Amino acid sequence: MKRPTAVAFSALALLALPLAACQPQAAAPDAAETPVPPAAATAEAGAAPVAGQAAPAFTLVDADGAQRSLADFRGKTVVLEWTNEGCPYVQKHYTGAMQALQREAVADGVVWLTIISSAPGTQGHVEGEAARQWKARTNGAATHLLLDPTGAIGKLYDAKTTPDMRVIDGEGVLRFVGGIDDRPTNKVEDLEGANNFVRAALDDLEAGRPVRTAFATPYGCSVKYPETV
């Protein structure tokens, strides 16, 4: 068999080049790049606090102009309630059911903090005298009415709707997050027979047992954060 000459070798090499260019190329590993585990990526994304996690610290001014911090109520069960007087879903609960639950809870030593995160110029925004008048007009029994016009605390807790509820135990741990009950309508008649998850969570904590329903999908009107203006 005749050996290929140098010229023949060159010709073969030239023919091979286009073939090699058509083959998939393996990417060279980047020694400086380290894969990010999914858990770390989730943490960096700033996931909203959920039941079982520590409740984020905050300080807000109340309707009377006094500063109130979550830390002030350490050792007590705390309820956070996001509200908006113009929301039909809030109006449904404020026909008497919400006020009754507030009174029951406060009578049992619970601190009830109603929060308004509506931005100036949006539905539900009140401040100063208007906030005090709203509380008096609705005969609300919350411990304090807190004003969050920048929406910073609402976003910190990922409050999505009005109403949107949180229950925090005496150790500062979130025990319930989400919708107030299992009847996601704005019809007053649906209050009867509804399973109120906030009342159930408070009963569980008072009895010293785990909260049976730790999350419920929130429903109602969207919180009127500044970007909605």
Coordinates of C-alpha atoms in Angstrom, one line a residue:
M1 CA 0.0 0.0 0.0
K2 CA 1.4 3.4 -1.0
R3 CA 1.9 5.9 1.9
P4 CA 0.2 9.3 1.6
T5 CA 2.6 12.1 0.7
A6 CA 2.9 15.3 2.7
V7 CA 0.7 17.0 0.1
A8 CA -1.9 14.4 0.6
F9 CA -1.8 14.9 4.4
S10 CA -2.4 18.6 3.9
A11 CA -5.3 18.0 1.7
L12 CA -6.9 15.6 4.2
A13 CA -6.4 18.2 7.0
L14 CA -8.1 20.9 5.0
L15 CA -11.1 18.6 4.4
A16 CA -11.4 17.8 8.1
L17 CA -11.6 21.5 9.2
P18 CA -15.2 22.1 8.0
L19 CA -16.3 18.8 9.5
A20 CA -14.8 19.7 12.8
A21 CA -16.5 23.1 12.8
C22 CA -19.9 21.4 12.5
Q23 CA -19.4 19.3 15.6
P24 CA -20.9 20.5 19.0
Q25 CA -18.2 22.0 21.2
A26 CA -18.0 21.4 24.9
A27 CA -17.9 24.7 26.8
A28 CA -14.6 25.2 28.7
P29 CA -15.3 25.1 32.4
D30 CA -14.8 28.5 34.2
A31 CA -12.7 27.9 37.2
A32 CA -13.9 31.2 38.7
E33 CA -17.6 30.3 38.5
T34 CA -19.2 28.5 41.4
P35 CA -22.6 27.0 41.1
V36 CA -25.2 28.6 43.4
P37 CA -27.3 26.1 45.4
P38 CA -31.0 26.6 45.1
A39 CA -31.4 27.3 48.8
A40 CA -28.9 30.1 48.6
A41 CA -30.6 31.6 45.6
T42 CA -33.9 31.6 47.4
A43 CA -32.4 33.3 50.4
E44 CA -30.9 36.0 48.2
A45 CA -34.2 36.6 46.5
G46 CA -35.6 37.9 49.8
A47 CA -38.5 35.5 50.2
A48 CA -41.4 36.8 52.3
P49 CA -41.5 35.6 55.9
V50 CA -43.7 32.5 56.4
A51 CA -45.3 30.8 59.4
G52 CA -42.5 29.3 61.6
Q53 CA -40.1 32.1 60.9
A54 CA -39.3 35.2 63.0
A55 CA -41.6 38.1 62.4
P56 CA -39.6 41.1 61.0
A57 CA -39.1 43.9 63.4
F58 CA -40.7 47.2 62.6
T59 CA -41.7 50.6 64.0
L60 CA -44.7 52.7 62.8
V61 CA -46.5 55.8 63.9
D62 CA -50.0 55.3 65.2
A63 CA -53.1 57.4 64.6
D64 CA -52.3 59.4 67.7
G65 CA -48.8 60.2 66.5
A66 CA -46.9 57.8 68.9
Q67 CA -44.3 55.4 67.7
R68 CA -45.1 51.7 68.1
S69 CA -42.6 48.9 67.7
L70 CA -43.3 45.2 67.4
A71 CA -40.6 44.7 70.0
D72 CA -42.8 46.7 72.5
F73 CA -45.1 43.7 72.7
R74 CA -42.6 40.9 73.2
G75 CA -44.1 38.2 75.3
K76 CA -47.6 38.8 74.0
T77 CA -49.5 37.3 71.1
V78 CA -49.8 39.9 68.3
V79 CA -52.3 40.1 65.4
L80 CA -51.5 42.2 62.4
E81 CA -54.4 43.2 60.2
W82 CA -54.0 45.1 56.9
T83 CA -57.1 47.2 56.1
N84 CA -58.5 49.8 53.7
E85 CA -61.9 51.4 54.5
G86 CA -62.9 51.7 50.8
C87 CA -62.4 48.0 50.1
P88 CA -65.7 46.0 49.8
Y89 CA -64.0 43.0 51.4
V90 CA -63.0 45.0 54.4
Q91 CA -66.5 46.5 54.6
K92 CA -67.9 43.0 54.7
H93 CA -65.9 42.2 57.8
Y94 CA -66.4 45.6 59.4
T95 CA -70.2 45.1 59.6
G96 CA -69.4 43.8 63.1
A97 CA -67.4 40.6 62.7
M98 CA -63.9 42.1 62.7
Q99 CA -64.7 44.4 65.6
A100 CA -66.1 41.4 67.6
L101 CA -62.9 39.4 66.9
Q102 CA -60.8 42.3 67.9
R103 CA -62.6 42.6 71.2
E104 CA -62.4 38.9 72.0
A105 CA -58.7 38.9 71.2
V106 CA -57.9 42.1 73.2
A107 CA -59.9 40.8 76.2
D108 CA -57.7 37.7 76.2
G109 CA -54.5 39.8 76.3
V110 CA -53.7 39.8 72.6
V111 CA -52.3 43.0 71.0
W112 CA -54.2 43.8 67.8
L113 CA -52.4 46.1 65.4
T114 CA -54.4 47.3 62.4
I115 CA -52.2 48.6 59.7
I116 CA -53.1 51.0 56.8
S117 CA -50.5 50.7 54.0
S118 CA -52.5 52.8 51.4
A119 CA -50.3 55.5 49.9
P120 CA -51.3 59.1 49.8
G121 CA -53.8 59.7 47.0
T122 CA -55.0 56.1 47.0
Q123 CA -58.1 54.4 48.3
G124 CA -58.1 54.0 52.1
H125 CA -55.3 56.4 52.9
V126 CA -55.9 58.3 56.2
E127 CA -53.7 60.1 58.6
G128 CA -54.0 62.0 61.9
E129 CA -57.6 63.1 62.6
A130 CA -59.0 61.2 59.7
A131 CA -57.4 58.0 61.0
R132 CA -58.9 58.6 64.4
Q133 CA -62.3 59.3 63.0
W134 CA -62.2 56.1 60.9
K135 CA -61.5 54.1 64.0
A136 CA -64.3 55.8 66.0
R137 CA -66.7 55.5 63.1
T138 CA -66.2 51.8 62.7
N139 CA -66.2 51.2 66.4
G140 CA -62.9 49.4 66.0
A141 CA -61.3 47.7 69.0
A142 CA -57.8 47.3 67.8
T143 CA -55.1 48.1 70.3
H144 CA -53.4 50.5 67.9
L145 CA -54.1 51.8 64.4
L146 CA -50.7 52.0 62.6
L147 CA -50.0 54.1 59.5
D148 CA -47.7 52.8 56.8
P149 CA -48.0 55.4 53.9
T150 CA -44.8 54.3 52.3
G151 CA -45.9 50.7 52.2
A152 CA -42.5 49.6 53.6
I153 CA -43.9 47.4 56.4
G154 CA -46.7 46.0 54.2
K155 CA -44.0 44.9 51.7
L156 CA -41.8 43.6 54.5
Y157 CA -44.6 41.2 55.4
D158 CA -45.6 40.7 51.8
A159 CA -49.2 41.9 52.6
K160 CA -51.1 41.5 49.3
T161 CA -54.7 42.3 50.1
T162 CA -57.1 43.9 52.5
P163 CA -57.7 42.2 54.7
D164 CA -54.5 40.3 55.1
M165 CA -53.7 38.8 58.5
R166 CA -50.7 37.7 60.6
V167 CA -50.6 36.1 64.0
I168 CA -47.3 36.3 66.0
D169 CA -46.7 34.4 69.2
G170 CA -45.0 35.7 72.3
E171 CA -41.6 34.6 71.1
G172 CA -41.9 36.7 68.0
V173 CA -42.6 33.8 65.6
L174 CA -45.2 34.0 62.9
R175 CA -47.8 31.3 63.5
F176 CA -50.4 32.3 60.9
V177 CA -50.1 34.1 57.5
G178 CA -52.8 34.9 55.0
G179 CA -56.6 35.3 54.5
I180 CA -58.9 35.7 57.4
D181 CA -61.3 32.9 56.6
D182 CA -62.4 30.3 54.0
R183 CA -65.1 32.5 52.3
P184 CA -63.3 34.6 49.8
T185 CA -66.2 36.9 48.9
N186 CA -67.4 40.4 49.8
K187 CA -70.9 39.2 50.8
V188 CA -71.9 39.8 54.4
E189 CA -74.0 36.7 54.4
D190 CA -70.9 34.5 53.9
L191 CA -69.6 35.5 57.3
E192 CA -72.0 33.0 58.8
G193 CA -70.5 29.5 59.0
A194 CA -67.1 30.7 57.8
N195 CA -64.0 29.1 59.3
N196 CA -62.1 32.1 60.8
F197 CA -58.4 31.1 60.6
V198 CA -57.3 34.0 62.9
R199 CA -59.7 33.0 65.7
A200 CA -58.6 29.4 65.3
A201 CA -54.9 30.3 65.5
L202 CA -55.5 32.4 68.6
D203 CA -57.4 29.5 70.2
D204 CA -54.6 27.1 69.3
L205 CA -51.9 29.3 70.8
E206 CA -54.0 29.9 74.0
A207 CA -54.4 26.1 74.4
G208 CA -50.6 25.6 73.9
R209 CA -51.0 23.5 70.8
P210 CA -49.6 23.9 67.3
V211 CA -51.6 26.2 65.0
R212 CA -53.5 23.8 62.7
T213 CA -53.9 26.1 59.8
A214 CA -50.7 28.2 59.4
F215 CA -51.4 29.6 55.9
A216 CA -54.5 30.6 54.0
T217 CA -54.6 32.2 50.6
P218 CA -55.3 35.9 51.1
Y219 CA -58.2 37.5 49.4
G220 CA -59.7 41.0 49.0
C221 CA -58.6 44.3 47.4
S222 CA -54.9 44.8 46.5
V223 CA -52.9 46.8 49.0
K224 CA -52.6 50.3 47.5
Y225 CA -48.9 50.7 47.6
P226 CA -47.2 53.9 46.2
E227 CA -46.6 52.4 42.7
T228 CA -50.4 52.1 42.2
V229 CA -50.8 55.9 42.3

